[in-house]
Amino acid sequence: MSTLEPLQLITRENLRKYPLDQANNTPSISVSPLALTREPSPFVLRSPSMLRITRCLVLLALVSIICGALQAQQGQDLASLAGVVTDASGAVIPGVSVTLKNPLTGVVYAATTNKEGFYRIPGVVPSQTYEVTFTATGFSDARFTNVPLLVASARTQNAQLKAGEAVAIEVSVEGERNTVNTIDATIGNNLDIKAVDELPVLNRLSPVVLFSQQPGVSSVNGTTLSIAGARSDQNAMTIDGLDVNDIAAGSSTSMVGNAPVDSIQEFRGTVAGLLASSGTGGGGQFQLITKSGTNKFHGNINEYHRDASTVANDWFNNNTNPKLPRPNYIRNQFGGNIGGPVLKDRLFFFFNYYGSRIVQSGTQNRIVPLDSYRAGNVSYIKATNGSTACPANSRQDTTPQCIGVANINTLDPQGQGFNSNIQSVFNNRYPHANLLSQGDGVNSGVYRFTFPQPDNHNIYVGKVDFSLTQTQRIWARATVSREDRVYAAPQFPTDPLTFPFQDRSYGYVIGHNWTIGNNKVNSFEYGDNITVFNFPTLYNPTGLNTFTFGGGTTTFLNGAYAAPGSQRRRVPIPVVRDDFNWTIGRHNLSFGGTFKFIKTNSLLTNDYNFVTLGLGGNRTTLNASLRPSDIRAGSTASNTYDSAFALALGRVGSINSNYNYNAAGNALTQGSGAVRRYRYYQTELYFGDIWKVTPHLTIDYGVRWQYYSVPYEANGLEAVQNTTFDSYFAARQAQSRSGISSNGAVPFITYNLGGKANNGPDLYSPNYKDFAPRFAFSYNPASDPKTVFNGSVGIVFDRTVINAVNFVQDQSSYLFQNTAPQPYGGRSSANADLLNDPRVGSNLSIPAPAAAPAITKPFTPYVTNNVGNGLLSGQFNTIIDPKLKDPYSLMYNFGMQHEFPANFVMRLNYVGRQGRRLLAQADASQLIDFPDNASGQTLNQAFSNLVVQARAGGAFTNQPFFQNQVTGGTAYVYNNYASLLYAGDFADTVQALYASGRLGPNIGMPTQFAGNTFMTNKGFSSYNGFLATLSKSSSKGARFDVNYTWSHSIDNVSAVANFIPSSQGFGYVCDVTQPRACRANSDFDINHVISADFIYDLPFGRGRTFGANTPLWLDEIIGGWTLSGLPGWRSGQALNTNTSAFVAGYANNSPAIFSGDRGAIRRRVHKASNGAVTLFDDPTKAGAAFVGPIGLTIGNRNVLRGPSAWGMDAGLAKTFKVIPEKVNLKFRADAFNVFNHPVFSAPTSANQNIFASTFGTLTSMQLWNGTSYRVAQFALRLEF
C-alpha cells in the first residue's frame, strides 16, 4: 500500500518543505490543499442546508422535464436486446410478439417485430438469466433461456420460427456472453459476474485491476491507464450510472467511496467507438453496476488472508549483500453480503460489507545529535591526527583520532558557549543515534526506527429495488466508506499518533426506470458522491512555530517536533441524469444528459512561523576566526563545523511567517488556515439515433454537447493576471528580436481580484461551442450472418480536470497569501552576526515574528522599484491562460467481428485518434535568442560555440556577444561556468550571469520569474492502433479473453493536468517557438500489449467429463476445482534521456542529442559485473551514443525504451457442496506474480542522465497488478 502524502509545490532550486527567506514584496507560493497525484488530501466538513438541497432538486427536476431528458450516457448502465425474426426460408416475419422476462425478479419487457421483422428492447436491467419468447400466429413458439444481457451492451438475438402449431422450441444460450455486435461500433469487453467473482484480485477494495483487460490499454502498473492514446486523467467511471471519479485529483482509476469486488455484478470498458450518449472525458469509459436482490436469497461470508510467510522477497532485497528480509505485511480482507426478496417479484434488497485490516511497519531515519554533541561538545575534523593528514570524510566511528573538540566558550562572540536551552532539547527530546555510519559522523548520526502503519477499511454498500408496476421500477443504492490510516512517520517513536489519514466519503443514487408502452423507455437518476478526506497533524506541542535546525543551505538535524499543518477536503458532486429512448419504426431515438453542481471545499493550514535555528537567514557560513585553528581546510570540514557551532549557540537564523488574507485584504489569524470554496457546473446533453436502414445495415448518428462553467471561488478568494500567454510571449519575442535590454523592456505580470464573487474577469473564457458529432455503422452481411463490419468517427472532448484549474489558481493567489520574512545576520562579518543575533530561549521561545505585510491591489510579484527580482532567486509562477479551451480529439475506428464455432468470437479493429488543443504547460519565461546589435552575433551562437569548445577541452575563443554584453567578457563565462557549458546548460548560465550582475536585464530570460508556467492548449497528439480480441464463451467449463494491441502514440507533451513540471524537470512544451520540436513517442507509449483472462472449471467429478459418476466421497476430492488467471506481457514503455541541462526553460531538463549507432542502445536487462542491474547491453557505449544540448538545439524526447515485462496472476479454487444446490464452501488460493518474475521499473530520472556513471541503471521494481514479488493469498468463502 503506497503512502499517502499531500503534494507539495517543489521547484528545481528549492526542495525545502517551507518557504525560503524572501525580499520585500515577494510573497510565498502556497501549497494547494487539492493537489494529490494519487489518492487525495483535503476537505472541509460542511453541508448545504436542506432548503438549498430542495431548491436544487426542484430546479433539476424542472430542467429534466423541460428538456425531455438530461443525461450523458444513454442509459449506459442498461442493456438492450435486438434482432430479426425469420421463417425457415429466411423471409422476415412482422408482428411477432417478443417477451423478455427475468425469472429471478419477475420483470417483463415486450416488443413486436416491424414489417422488416426487426425488434428492439432498450433499457433492460442487466442480468445473466433472461428468457426470450417469440410468439406468432401460425408459427411455433421459440424460447431462449439463460440469455445474458450485459451492462452497457447491445445483444443481437435472432430467431427462426417454424410454420405450424408445433410444440415450442426451447434453446439455452447459457455461457454465450459474447456475440457479434450488429448495433454499433463500440470497442470494449464486458466482465460479467463470473469473471468478477472468479478472477484473482489482490486488493478486493475495487476491481480496477481488471480494467486493463481491454484492448488499447497502455499501462506499466495496471492502475494508471492511458487508453487509445488519451491522457490517463480522461478515463470516466460510473457505478450504477453515478460519476465516481475523483474529480479533484484527476487520477486514472481512483473511485470515490470505492467499489468492493463482492458488491459488483459486472462492468464494461469501452475504449473506442463512443456513441453520442457516451463520454464524460475523452478516455476509456468504465461502467460498473452493483448486485441486486432476487427472488432467492443469496450471499456469502468471506475471508482473504496474506502475511509475511505467504510472500516471496523483492528481487533487490534478495540481491543485496547482506540479503534483506522479506517485508512484514499482514492483510486480512473479510466481509460478506446478502440479497433477497422482501416482496416476491416486487421488492428486493442487497447489502455488502467489506473490511480490511493491514498490519505493517514503516521505517524512518531521523538525523539526531551524537552523544558528544548532546553532552555539550562541538566536534570538528582536524587537519592532521598528529602524524598524517586527516581525510575529508573523517568520522567519530571510523577515524576518531581525526576528530577534535572546539572550545566554543572562547570562540563564541558572546562568550556564553553551548546554549542550555538547545542542550535541554537535545537530551530531553532526541533519541540516541543507532546508525553511527550515517549523518555527518562528526556531530550528527541517524536514528532509525520502525513505526506502526495500520490501514483499516470499512465499506458498506446497500441497494434496494422496487417494481412499482410491470412497467415502472425504482431503486436506490448507498455506499459509505471509512478508512483510517497512518500515512507518515511520527517525528520519534515515543510520540503519540501524529499523521493519520481519514476517509469519510459516501455516496447515494436514486433511480426510476419507466417502460412507456412497447416503444418508449425513460430512466431518471439523482445522486451525490461526497469525497471527504482529512490529513490532520495531531501532535504539535510547539503551536504556531515550526523549527528547522539549519545548516545554511541544508538541514543539519531533523527538527525536534513534527511540522504542524493539516489539509482537508470535502467535495460533493450532486448529479441529475435522465435518458429517454423512443423506437419509431426503423429508428431508435435517444435523448439525454447530465447536470452536475460541483462544490470543492478545502482547508489548508500552513500559516505558521517557520523558524530556522543555527545558520540561516542572511548568514549561511562562518569565517576562520570562529573556527578552531587546526580544523581541516576545505568546504566539508568547515560546513560540518559551522552548522554544529551556530546551532549550539542557539542562534535564531530567520523567522518566516506565513499569513492568509481575506478578499478585502485583511490578514487572518495565524493557524486558522486557508479555506477555498470553488463552485462550477457541468452540463452534458446528447441526441442519438440508431437507424436500422435494412435488416443487415445499422447506422448510428448523433451529437453531444457539453458546457463546463469556469470555476469561481465563492468567497472572492480569486486572483487573475493581466495577460495571456500569447500576448506576453509575443512581447518578449519582439523585445528579443530588437535586442533591447532594460528593466522595462518586458511588461510585468500583475494580479487583481477576479471571478464571479468579485464581479471580475474569469480565470478563462467559458466554452459554449463544444459540439461533438458522432457517426457509426454496422453491417451484417446476409451471406454471412456471423460476420460484422463496423466503423465510427466522431469528436470527443476532454473533461476539465478541476484540480488542475484550482491548483494552478491557488499557486498564484498572491493576494491571499504572503510571507513576512525576518532574516537575521547579514552584517559585515559572521562575528558581528553571532554577537548581535537573537538566541533561542527556554521552551524554544523566539523573538516576536514580523507582522503581516499589507497587500496592495493590483499586485506585481517579484518586482521592487520597477526591477524584477524573481530571476535572481529562481522563482516560479503558475498561471491559467485566459484563452484556455476544452481539449478535443477526432477519433475513428474500423473493424470486423466474426463468430466461430465453439463459442469463439474474434474482433479486429483499427483505432485512430488525433488530439488537438490538448492541455500543455508552457514556460513563458523560456530562453529566447537575443542579438548583440553591435556585432550581429546572437546569444545562441556565442553559447553554442563555447559549448563545443568546452567539450573539446581546448582553449576558448572570444565571442563578440559575450565581449559586448557580459562584464568580464568570454573569459569570465568560460572560466566560471565550465561545468554548465560542458553540459549545455543554457538557462542556468544566463540566470547565473544575471544574478552575478554581469548580464543586463531581460537578455534571454525575463527578470520577473525564472519559470513562468502557463496552462495552455499547445499540446497535440496522434495515435494509431490495431486492437484484437479473441473471446471464448463458456463451454466445457472453459472461457477466456485474449487482447492484443499494436499501437503507436506520438505527441509533443504527455503530462496530465495534475502535474507540476517544475518539480520533475520535464512535462513542459519543449520550445514554444517550435511546438513540434519535441514531437515524439508519448511518455505512455507502449507498442505491444497482450492481456488475457481465463477461467477453467476442471473436467473432473460429478457432471464433468471425467468421473461423472464418481461416488460423493471421491467427488469431494476430485470435483469442484476451478483454475483462473490473468497472464500478460508488454513491450517497453517510451523512455526519455536527460542531461541536467536546462535549455529552453529554467526547469525543463533537456533530452540528449542522439549521435551514435542504434546498436549502442540495444536493450538487454542484465546484472553487470559490479552487481548493478542495467538496461543496456553496454551502458558505456549507450551513454557515449548521446551528447548534450548545443545552444538551443536539443535532442528528441523518448528515444529509448524501458524494460519489457510479463507476469501472471493465478487462482485455484475448490468448491465443497455443504448443502447441494444451496450452500457451498469455497477455498481459494491465489498467487499474484505467480512465477515471481522480476518486473523492473524504468531508470530513475538521475539514471536517465547521459553524463551519469549510472546511466541506464535499474534500481527498483515495478508493480505488476499490485505487487512486485510473488504474493500468495488464501481465502474461504461460504456461499449460499
Coordinates of C-alpha atoms in Angstrom, one line a residue, residues 39 55 78 151 286 575 793 852 881 993 1003 1056 1064 1234 1242 1265:
E39 CA -5.3 9.5 -3.6
R55 CA -34.3 24.2 -4.4
L78 CA -28.7 -0.6 -19.0
V151 CA -24.2 -3.8 -18.8
F286 CA -16.0 2.1 -17.4
V575 CA -25.8 14.7 -10.3
V793 CA -15.9 8.6 -36.5
A852 CA 1.6 40.6 8.3
D881 CA -4.1 31.1 -19.8
L993 CA 25.2 35.7 -15.3
I1003 CA 18.5 39.2 -22.1
V1056 CA -1.6 15.2 -17.4
Q1064 CA 10.1 17.0 -12.2
V1234 CA 3.0 -16.5 -9.6
A1242 CA 12.5 2.2 -15.8
N1265 CA -1.2 -5.9 -10.8

